[in-house]
Coordinates of C-alpha atoms in Angstrom, one line a residue:
M1 CA -0.4 -17.9 -17.7
T2 CA -2.8 -16.0 -20.3
S3 CA -4.5 -12.6 -20.0
D4 CA -7.8 -14.3 -19.3
S5 CA -6.6 -16.7 -16.7
I6 CA -8.2 -14.7 -13.9
T7 CA -11.5 -15.4 -15.1
T8 CA -11.2 -19.2 -14.3
G9 CA -12.5 -20.7 -11.3
A10 CA -15.1 -17.8 -10.4
A11 CA -16.9 -18.1 -7.2
V12 CA -15.1 -20.1 -4.4
A13 CA -17.8 -22.5 -3.0
E14 CA -15.5 -24.5 -0.5
R15 CA -12.1 -23.5 0.6
T16 CA -9.4 -26.3 -0.5
P17 CA -6.2 -24.5 -0.9
T18 CA -4.0 -26.5 -3.4
S19 CA -0.7 -24.5 -2.6
S20 CA 2.0 -25.8 -0.1
S21 CA 2.9 -22.1 0.7
P22 CA 2.6 -21.2 4.5
R23 CA -0.2 -18.6 5.5
I24 CA 1.0 -15.3 6.7
A25 CA 0.1 -16.5 10.0
D26 CA 2.1 -19.5 9.8
L27 CA 5.1 -17.7 8.8
V28 CA 4.7 -15.4 12.3
T29 CA 4.2 -18.8 14.2
V30 CA 7.6 -20.0 13.0
A31 CA 9.1 -16.9 14.4
A32 CA 7.2 -17.2 17.5
T33 CA 8.1 -20.6 18.1
R34 CA 11.7 -20.1 18.0
L35 CA 11.5 -16.4 20.0
P36 CA 8.2 -16.7 22.2
Q37 CA 9.1 -14.1 24.8
A38 CA 10.6 -11.6 22.3
P39 CA 8.9 -8.5 21.6
A40 CA 6.8 -8.8 18.5
L41 CA 4.8 -5.4 18.8
I42 CA 5.5 -2.0 20.7
V43 CA 1.9 -0.4 20.9
T44 CA -0.1 2.6 22.2
A45 CA 1.5 5.9 23.2
D46 CA 2.8 4.1 26.4
R47 CA 4.8 1.7 24.5
I48 CA 3.7 -1.4 25.6
T49 CA 5.3 -4.6 24.5
I50 CA 3.4 -7.5 23.0
T51 CA 5.5 -10.7 23.0
Y52 CA 5.5 -13.2 20.0
Q53 CA 3.5 -15.7 22.5
Q54 CA 1.0 -13.1 23.4
L55 CA 0.7 -12.0 19.7
L56 CA -0.1 -15.9 18.9
G57 CA -2.6 -15.9 21.7
L58 CA -4.4 -13.0 20.6
V59 CA -4.5 -14.4 17.0
D60 CA -5.7 -17.5 18.0
D61 CA -8.5 -16.2 20.3
L62 CA -9.8 -13.6 17.6
A63 CA -9.6 -16.2 14.9
G64 CA -11.9 -18.5 17.3
Q65 CA -14.2 -15.6 17.6
L66 CA -14.5 -15.0 14.1
T67 CA -15.5 -18.7 13.2
R68 CA -17.9 -19.1 16.1
A69 CA -19.5 -15.8 14.6
G70 CA -20.4 -17.9 11.4
L71 CA -17.7 -16.8 9.1
M72 CA -16.4 -19.6 6.8
P73 CA -13.0 -20.4 5.2
G74 CA -13.0 -18.4 1.9
D75 CA -15.1 -15.6 3.2
R76 CA -13.9 -12.0 2.4
V77 CA -13.3 -9.7 5.7
G78 CA -12.9 -6.1 5.2
L79 CA -10.3 -4.6 7.8
R80 CA -10.6 -1.1 8.3
T81 CA -8.4 0.2 11.1
A82 CA -5.4 2.4 11.5
S83 CA -1.9 0.9 11.9
T84 CA -2.6 -0.4 15.2
A85 CA -2.7 -3.6 17.2
E86 CA -6.1 -4.1 16.0
F87 CA -5.0 -4.4 12.4
V88 CA -2.1 -6.7 13.0
V89 CA -4.3 -9.0 15.1
G90 CA -7.3 -8.8 12.8
L91 CA -5.0 -9.7 9.6
L92 CA -3.4 -12.6 11.2
A93 CA -6.6 -14.0 12.8
A94 CA -8.3 -13.6 9.4
S95 CA -5.3 -15.8 7.9
R96 CA -5.5 -18.2 10.6
A97 CA -9.2 -18.8 10.0
D98 CA -8.5 -19.2 6.3
L99 CA -10.3 -16.1 5.5
V100 CA -9.4 -13.8 2.8
A101 CA -8.3 -10.4 4.2
V102 CA -9.2 -7.0 2.4
P103 CA -7.5 -4.1 4.0
L104 CA -9.4 -0.8 3.5
D105 CA -8.3 2.8 3.7
P106 CA -9.9 4.3 6.9
A107 CA -9.5 7.8 5.3
L108 CA -12.0 7.0 2.5
P109 CA -15.4 8.0 2.7
I110 CA -17.5 5.5 4.1
S111 CA -19.6 5.2 0.7
D112 CA -16.4 4.3 -1.1
Q113 CA -15.6 1.9 1.9
R114 CA -18.9 0.5 1.2
A115 CA -18.3 0.2 -2.4
R116 CA -15.2 -1.9 -2.2
S117 CA -16.8 -4.1 0.6
E118 CA -19.7 -5.1 -1.9
A119 CA -16.8 -5.4 -4.9
V120 CA -15.1 -8.0 -3.0
G121 CA -18.2 -9.8 -1.5
A122 CA -17.1 -9.4 2.2
R123 CA -19.5 -10.7 4.6
V124 CA -18.2 -8.5 7.6
V125 CA -15.8 -5.5 7.9
L126 CA -13.6 -5.5 11.0
T127 CA -13.0 -2.3 12.5
D128 CA -11.4 -0.3 15.3
S129 CA -14.3 2.1 15.7
V130 CA -17.6 2.7 14.2
G131 CA -17.9 6.3 13.2
A132 CA -21.2 8.2 13.1
G133 CA -21.5 8.0 9.4
D134 CA -21.5 4.3 9.4
S135 CA -25.3 3.9 10.3
A136 CA -26.1 5.6 6.6
E137 CA -24.3 2.4 5.1
P138 CA -26.6 -0.4 6.7
S139 CA -25.6 -2.8 3.6
V140 CA -22.0 -3.0 5.6
H141 CA -21.9 -5.3 8.7
W142 CA -19.3 -3.7 10.9
W143 CA -17.8 -5.6 13.5
P144 CA -15.7 -3.6 16.1
I145 CA -12.6 -5.5 17.5
A146 CA -10.2 -4.1 20.2
V147 CA -7.1 -5.2 21.8
S148 CA -6.5 -4.5 25.5
V149 CA -2.9 -4.0 26.6
D150 CA -1.9 -3.8 30.2
S151 CA 1.1 -1.4 31.0
D152 CA 1.7 -3.5 34.0
G153 CA 2.7 -6.5 32.4
G154 CA -0.8 -8.3 32.2
T155 CA -2.1 -10.8 29.5
P156 CA -3.4 -8.8 26.5
S157 CA -6.8 -9.6 25.3
V158 CA -8.9 -9.0 22.2
S159 CA -12.7 -8.5 21.9
L160 CA -15.0 -8.8 18.8
D161 CA -18.5 -7.3 18.9
A162 CA -20.2 -9.4 16.2
G163 CA -23.7 -7.8 17.2
A164 CA -24.3 -6.4 13.7
G165 CA -24.5 -10.0 12.4
L166 CA -23.3 -11.5 8.9
K167 CA -24.1 -10.3 5.6
A168 CA -26.1 -13.2 4.4
E169 CA -26.0 -12.9 0.4
V170 CA -22.6 -12.1 -0.9
T171 CA -20.9 -12.8 -4.2
A172 CA -17.3 -13.5 -4.6
P173 CA -15.7 -11.6 -7.3
E174 CA -15.2 -13.3 -10.7
G175 CA -11.7 -15.1 -10.4
L176 CA -11.1 -15.6 -7.0
H177 CA -9.2 -18.7 -6.4
P178 CA -9.0 -20.8 -3.3
D179 CA -5.1 -20.1 -2.5
D180 CA -6.0 -16.4 -2.4
A181 CA -5.0 -15.0 0.9
M182 CA -5.7 -11.2 0.4
I183 CA -7.6 -8.6 -1.9
M184 CA -5.6 -5.4 -2.4
F185 CA -7.1 -2.3 -4.1
T186 CA -5.1 -0.3 -6.3
G187 CA -5.6 2.8 -8.4
G188 CA -6.6 2.7 -11.9
T189 CA -6.8 5.6 -14.6
T190 CA -10.5 4.8 -14.9
G191 CA -10.7 5.9 -11.1
L192 CA -12.4 2.6 -10.3
P193 CA -9.9 0.6 -7.9
K194 CA -8.7 -2.4 -9.2
M195 CA -8.8 -5.7 -7.3
V196 CA -5.4 -7.6 -6.9
P197 CA -5.4 -11.0 -5.3
W198 CA -2.5 -12.1 -3.4
T199 CA -2.1 -15.9 -3.0
H200 CA -0.3 -17.4 -0.1
G201 CA 2.6 -18.1 -2.7
N202 CA 2.8 -14.4 -3.6
L203 CA 2.9 -13.4 -0.1
A204 CA 5.4 -16.0 1.2
T205 CA 7.7 -15.4 -1.6
S206 CA 7.8 -11.7 -1.4
V207 CA 8.3 -11.7 2.5
R208 CA 11.1 -14.1 2.3
A209 CA 13.0 -12.2 -0.6
I210 CA 12.6 -9.0 1.5
I211 CA 14.0 -10.7 4.5
A212 CA 16.9 -12.2 2.5
G213 CA 17.7 -9.1 0.7
Y214 CA 18.0 -6.6 3.9
R215 CA 19.2 -9.7 6.2
L216 CA 16.4 -9.1 8.5
G217 CA 16.4 -11.2 11.7
P218 CA 15.4 -11.2 15.7
Q219 CA 18.2 -8.5 15.9
D220 CA 16.3 -5.8 13.9
A221 CA 13.6 -3.5 14.9
T222 CA 11.6 -1.1 12.7
V223 CA 8.9 1.8 13.3
A224 CA 5.8 1.3 10.9
V225 CA 6.1 4.6 9.2
M226 CA 3.9 3.7 6.1
P227 CA 0.1 2.7 6.5
L228 CA -0.6 -1.0 6.7
Y229 CA -3.2 -1.2 4.5
H230 CA -0.8 -0.5 1.4
G231 CA 1.8 -2.9 0.3
H232 CA 4.5 -0.9 1.3
G233 CA 3.8 -0.9 4.9
L234 CA 2.2 -4.2 5.2
V235 CA 4.7 -6.7 3.7
A236 CA 7.9 -4.6 3.8
A237 CA 7.7 -3.3 7.2
L238 CA 5.1 -5.5 9.2
L239 CA 5.1 -8.8 7.6
S240 CA 9.0 -9.2 6.7
S241 CA 9.7 -8.1 10.3
L242 CA 7.3 -10.7 12.3
A243 CA 8.4 -13.5 9.8
S244 CA 12.0 -12.9 10.8
G245 CA 11.4 -12.6 14.4
G246 CA 12.0 -8.5 14.6
T247 CA 10.1 -6.2 16.4
V248 CA 7.6 -3.4 15.1
L249 CA 6.6 -0.4 16.8
L250 CA 3.2 0.8 16.0
P251 CA 3.3 4.6 16.4
A252 CA 0.5 6.2 18.7
R253 CA -2.8 6.5 17.1
G254 CA -1.7 4.4 14.5
R255 CA -0.4 6.8 12.0
F256 CA 3.4 8.2 11.3
S257 CA 4.3 11.5 13.3
A258 CA 7.2 13.4 12.9
H259 CA 7.0 14.7 16.3
T260 CA 7.6 11.4 18.0
F261 CA 9.5 9.5 15.1
W262 CA 12.9 9.8 16.5
D263 CA 11.6 8.8 20.2
D264 CA 9.9 6.0 18.7
I265 CA 13.2 4.9 16.8
E266 CA 15.0 5.1 20.0
A267 CA 12.3 3.5 22.2
V268 CA 12.2 0.3 20.0
G269 CA 16.1 0.4 19.2
A270 CA 15.3 0.6 15.4
T271 CA 17.8 -0.8 13.0
W272 CA 16.0 0.3 9.9
Y273 CA 12.9 1.8 8.7
T274 CA 11.1 2.3 5.2
A275 CA 9.1 5.2 4.0
V276 CA 8.2 7.2 1.0
P277 CA 10.5 10.2 -0.1
T278 CA 8.2 12.6 1.4
I279 CA 8.8 11.4 4.9
H280 CA 12.2 11.1 4.3
Q281 CA 12.6 14.8 3.2
I282 CA 10.1 15.9 6.4
L283 CA 12.4 14.0 8.8
L284 CA 15.5 15.6 7.1
E285 CA 13.9 19.0 7.6
R286 CA 13.2 18.2 11.4
A287 CA 16.6 16.5 11.9
G288 CA 18.3 19.7 12.9
T289 CA 15.7 20.8 15.5
E290 CA 14.9 17.6 16.9
S291 CA 15.8 17.2 20.6
S292 CA 16.7 13.4 20.4
G293 CA 18.1 13.4 16.9
G294 CA 18.1 11.0 14.6
K295 CA 22.1 10.6 14.8
K296 CA 21.6 8.8 17.9
A297 CA 19.8 5.8 16.1
A298 CA 22.0 2.7 15.1
L299 CA 20.4 2.3 11.8
R300 CA 21.8 -0.3 9.6
F301 CA 19.8 1.3 6.4
I302 CA 17.0 3.4 5.4
R303 CA 14.8 2.0 2.9
S304 CA 12.8 4.1 0.3
C305 CA 9.8 3.1 -2.0
S306 CA 6.6 3.9 -3.8
A307 CA 8.1 7.1 -5.4
P308 CA 11.1 8.5 -7.0
L309 CA 14.0 9.3 -4.5
T310 CA 16.2 12.0 -5.9
P311 CA 20.1 11.6 -5.8
E312 CA 20.1 15.0 -3.6
T313 CA 17.9 13.3 -1.0
A314 CA 19.3 10.0 -0.9
Q315 CA 22.8 11.7 0.0
A316 CA 21.3 13.9 2.3
L317 CA 19.9 10.9 4.3
Q318 CA 23.1 9.1 4.2
D319 CA 25.1 12.4 5.5
E320 CA 22.7 13.3 8.1
F321 CA 21.9 9.7 9.7
S322 CA 25.0 7.9 8.8
A323 CA 23.3 4.8 7.3
P324 CA 22.8 3.7 3.5
A325 CA 19.8 4.8 1.9
L326 CA 18.3 2.0 -0.5
C327 CA 16.0 2.5 -3.3
A328 CA 13.3 -0.2 -4.0
F329 CA 10.9 -0.4 -6.5
G330 CA 7.4 -2.3 -6.1
M331 CA 3.9 -2.5 -7.1
T332 CA 0.8 -4.0 -5.6
E333 CA 0.5 -6.4 -8.8
S334 CA 4.1 -7.7 -7.7
T335 CA 3.2 -8.4 -3.9
H336 CA 5.1 -5.2 -3.4
Q337 CA 8.9 -5.6 -3.8
V338 CA 10.3 -6.2 -7.4
C339 CA 13.9 -5.0 -6.6
S340 CA 16.1 -3.0 -4.6
T341 CA 19.7 -1.4 -4.3
G342 CA 21.7 -3.4 -1.8
L343 CA 23.7 -3.5 1.3
D344 CA 26.7 -4.9 -0.5
H345 CA 26.5 -3.5 -4.0
D346 CA 28.2 -0.6 -5.5
D347 CA 25.0 0.7 -6.7
N348 CA 24.3 4.0 -5.1
P349 CA 20.9 5.8 -5.4
A350 CA 22.6 9.1 -4.5
E351 CA 24.6 8.9 -7.9
T352 CA 22.1 7.8 -10.4
T353 CA 18.7 9.3 -10.9
G354 CA 16.1 6.7 -10.9
L355 CA 18.1 3.6 -9.8
V356 CA 16.2 1.1 -8.0
G357 CA 18.6 -1.7 -8.0
R358 CA 18.5 -5.6 -9.0
S359 CA 15.4 -7.8 -9.0
T360 CA 14.8 -9.6 -5.5
G361 CA 12.8 -12.5 -7.6
P362 CA 10.8 -11.3 -10.5
E363 CA 12.1 -11.5 -13.9
I364 CA 12.5 -8.0 -15.6
R365 CA 12.1 -7.3 -19.2
I366 CA 12.6 -3.8 -20.8
A367 CA 9.9 -3.9 -23.8
G368 CA 9.8 -2.1 -26.9
P369 CA 6.4 -1.0 -28.4
D370 CA 5.9 -4.4 -29.8
G371 CA 6.7 -6.1 -26.8
A372 CA 10.1 -7.4 -27.8
P373 CA 13.0 -7.0 -25.3
L374 CA 15.2 -4.1 -25.7
P375 CA 19.2 -4.0 -25.2
A376 CA 20.7 -3.1 -22.1
G377 CA 20.7 1.0 -21.6
E378 CA 17.6 1.4 -23.9
V379 CA 14.5 3.0 -22.5
G380 CA 11.2 1.0 -22.6
E381 CA 8.3 -0.2 -20.5
V382 CA 9.1 -2.4 -17.6
W383 CA 7.7 -5.8 -17.9
L384 CA 7.6 -8.2 -15.0
R385 CA 6.6 -11.9 -14.3
G386 CA 7.7 -14.5 -11.7
A387 CA 6.2 -15.9 -8.4
T388 CA 5.1 -12.7 -6.7
V389 CA 3.6 -11.3 -9.9
V390 CA -0.1 -11.7 -9.7
R391 CA -2.2 -13.4 -11.9
G392 CA -4.4 -10.5 -13.1
Y393 CA -7.4 -8.3 -11.7
L394 CA -10.5 -9.7 -10.1
G395 CA -13.7 -9.2 -11.9
D396 CA -12.5 -7.4 -14.9
P397 CA -11.0 -9.4 -17.5
K398 CA -10.8 -6.6 -20.1
I399 CA -8.5 -4.7 -17.5
T400 CA -6.5 -7.8 -17.1
A401 CA -5.9 -8.3 -20.9
A402 CA -4.8 -4.5 -21.3
N403 CA -2.2 -5.1 -18.6
F404 CA -0.9 -8.8 -19.1
T405 CA 0.6 -10.6 -21.9
D406 CA 1.5 -14.1 -21.7
G407 CA 2.3 -14.1 -18.2
W408 CA 4.0 -10.7 -18.1
L409 CA 2.8 -7.6 -16.3
R410 CA 3.1 -4.5 -18.3
T411 CA 3.7 -1.9 -15.4
G412 CA 3.1 1.3 -17.4
D413 CA 6.7 2.5 -16.1
L414 CA 9.4 3.3 -18.3
G415 CA 13.0 2.2 -17.5
T416 CA 16.3 0.8 -18.6
L417 CA 18.5 -2.2 -17.5
S418 CA 22.1 -2.1 -17.1
P419 CA 24.4 -4.7 -18.4
A420 CA 24.7 -5.8 -14.5
G421 CA 20.8 -5.9 -14.4
D422 CA 20.4 -3.0 -12.5
L423 CA 16.8 -1.2 -13.1
S424 CA 16.3 2.6 -13.4
I425 CA 12.8 4.3 -13.7
R426 CA 12.7 6.9 -16.2
G427 CA 9.1 7.8 -16.1
R428 CA 5.8 6.5 -16.6
I429 CA 3.4 5.8 -19.3
K430 CA 0.2 5.8 -17.2
E431 CA -1.7 9.0 -16.0
L432 CA -1.8 8.3 -12.5
I433 CA -0.5 11.4 -10.1
N434 CA 2.0 9.9 -7.4
R435 CA 1.6 12.3 -4.4
G436 CA 3.9 11.0 -1.7
G437 CA 3.3 7.5 -2.8
E438 CA -0.4 7.7 -2.8
K439 CA -1.5 6.7 -6.5
I440 CA -4.5 9.3 -7.7
S441 CA -6.6 8.9 -10.6
P442 CA -7.1 12.2 -12.3
E443 CA -10.3 10.7 -14.0
R444 CA -11.8 9.9 -10.6
V445 CA -11.1 13.4 -9.1
E446 CA -12.5 14.9 -12.2
G447 CA -15.6 12.9 -12.0
I448 CA -16.4 14.1 -8.5
L449 CA -15.6 17.9 -9.6
A450 CA -18.1 17.6 -12.7
T451 CA -20.8 16.8 -10.1
H452 CA -20.5 20.3 -8.8
P453 CA -23.3 22.4 -10.2
N454 CA -21.0 25.0 -11.1
V455 CA -18.5 23.1 -12.8
M456 CA -18.9 22.3 -16.4
E457 CA -15.7 20.5 -17.1
A458 CA -12.6 19.7 -15.1
A459 CA -9.0 18.6 -15.6
V460 CA -6.9 17.1 -13.0
F461 CA -3.1 16.8 -13.2
G462 CA 0.1 16.6 -11.2
V463 CA 2.3 19.4 -10.6
A464 CA 5.9 19.2 -9.2
H465 CA 6.0 19.6 -5.2
R466 CA 8.9 19.9 -3.0
I467 CA 7.9 17.5 -0.5
Y468 CA 5.3 15.3 -1.8
G469 CA 7.0 15.0 -5.2
E470 CA 3.7 15.6 -7.1
A471 CA 0.7 17.4 -5.9
V472 CA -3.0 17.4 -7.2
A473 CA -4.0 20.5 -9.0
A474 CA -7.3 21.1 -11.0
A475 CA -8.4 23.3 -13.8
L476 CA -12.1 24.1 -14.2
V477 CA -14.5 25.6 -16.8
P478 CA -17.3 27.1 -14.9
R479 CA -21.1 26.8 -15.4
G480 CA -22.2 30.1 -14.2
A481 CA -20.9 31.8 -11.1
A482 CA -17.3 30.3 -10.7
P483 CA -17.1 28.4 -7.5
G484 CA -14.2 29.7 -5.1
P485 CA -11.1 27.3 -3.9
E486 CA -12.7 27.0 -0.4
E487 CA -16.3 25.9 -1.8
L488 CA -14.4 23.4 -4.1
T489 CA -12.3 22.1 -1.2
E490 CA -15.2 21.6 0.9
F491 CA -17.2 19.9 -1.7
C492 CA -14.5 17.4 -2.5
R493 CA -13.8 16.7 1.3
E494 CA -17.0 15.1 1.6
R495 CA -16.5 12.9 -1.5
L496 CA -12.7 12.2 -1.6
A497 CA -9.7 10.9 0.5
P498 CA -7.8 13.9 1.8
Y499 CA -4.8 13.2 -0.5
E500 CA -7.3 13.0 -3.5
I501 CA -8.0 16.7 -2.9
P502 CA -6.5 19.4 -5.3
D503 CA -4.3 21.6 -3.7
S504 CA -5.1 24.4 -6.2
F505 CA -7.8 25.2 -8.7
E506 CA -7.6 27.4 -11.5
I507 CA -10.5 29.0 -13.4
T508 CA -10.4 28.7 -17.3
A509 CA -12.8 29.7 -20.2
E510 CA -11.9 26.4 -22.1
L511 CA -9.6 23.3 -21.7
P512 CA -7.4 22.1 -24.5
H513 CA -8.8 18.7 -26.3
T514 CA -7.5 16.2 -28.9
P515 CA -8.9 16.1 -32.3
K516 CA -10.9 13.1 -31.2
G517 CA -12.4 15.5 -28.4
S518 CA -11.1 13.9 -25.7
L519 CA -9.2 16.0 -23.0
D520 CA -5.3 16.5 -24.1
R521 CA -3.6 15.8 -20.7
R522 CA -0.3 16.7 -21.8
A523 CA -1.7 20.0 -23.3
V524 CA -3.3 20.7 -19.8
A525 CA -0.1 20.0 -17.8
Q526 CA 1.8 22.3 -20.0
Q527 CA -0.8 25.3 -19.9
F528 CA -1.6 25.1 -16.4
G529 CA 1.0 22.9 -14.7
G530 CA 4.3 24.6 -16.3
Q531 CA 5.5 21.1 -17.5

């Protein structure tokens, strides 16, 4: 693979898959064939069961509706819903119909969702609701979907409102291949989200590796803590569970709630869950006050990913919930999981800072500045290649060339490999802020702040946070009267996702710059963030 391989085979005129890898809908079908009456999903506040047989019925029904509405194999379809039955059925139906699914963060401003939909050339966006602001974006064709379930045990159904019609003229992003199953968005230091293509092979390999590594099967159940539009919740929690015949409880209203978490855990008989350290910390703080108590849950293990887990938090999880805490490392560009500490290994994240275990598939290299591999124990950049590592980014060969070298993904993370092959993450090269697993581009937030009429210049940086690991902070040079924090927060709320909004603002007469005139981010962090 070369760095410009992403640019080959531009638009997809006909959908002619060349891979023998199963689609994600096929992986779930195999489990459903073995266990048709087993519970696949637990949904709504009433915790109603959808069996595998019922789930397949919903998927086939919606896939047929999508096809009859005019969607063709290879069409890109946005998916903007919370972590609900609508997301699961919509995703699997798109797979069944040979469409390319594009999950969208429903918390993003509608304008951002429109921009992403246009970037992938989506003909339609499936949504669980159409907000009042959607009509202001007529270029997006919203198709509401709804899954109806009966607490009395009736057959669930799915409806599609395709009244908005299809977007007639769309352009596939440069580099899209016939075997691409999904397009995921991931943050970039430029502030523009990068489009990451996941092939059927990428997904099948990743899902099977997670199942094998954690020995998941029909005896297992989990609660979907992480949002399903991210690889963490999508691949690790949802798809790996369904492909192994397990059960997934989708929290009421489609999002994590610390108030109902342990009731959900007990209701589904969860044997494991996966989350970011922020959520683990929240659960630990509430453990002593919860009436049900996490200790009643027979958890086999607790998985942590998407942000560094401190040894102290890992030990507290193990002590409080009587289950091993396993640390994993993953990236969107590696179809989520790269490596994990194991159920049977001696590696213990409670003993070693940054330990994320051994590879679950990809080849890992610790590279020096010249790209040459470094000896065990030396700190260098983490490089990856293998069956789950994507070929590059869609529509941007320059960014692909900057991040891929001869088939290797240069992650921007610093790490070491032990002689036994255990990876430890030591930091990162790139400037992204990691707020509880959400990767935030400082440049994007700075660009928004700079549009405020009373802001001359802005610098955004991460500061240590006890719960989130990092919080977003901003230092501003005012133009005229300095705006107050409430005004700035409200200004950002209309233009940024909630997690992107700075938690604090500091007014300053000037910001530090490098000799070349660019913002000196290290000096900014030291001066205003105490780093």
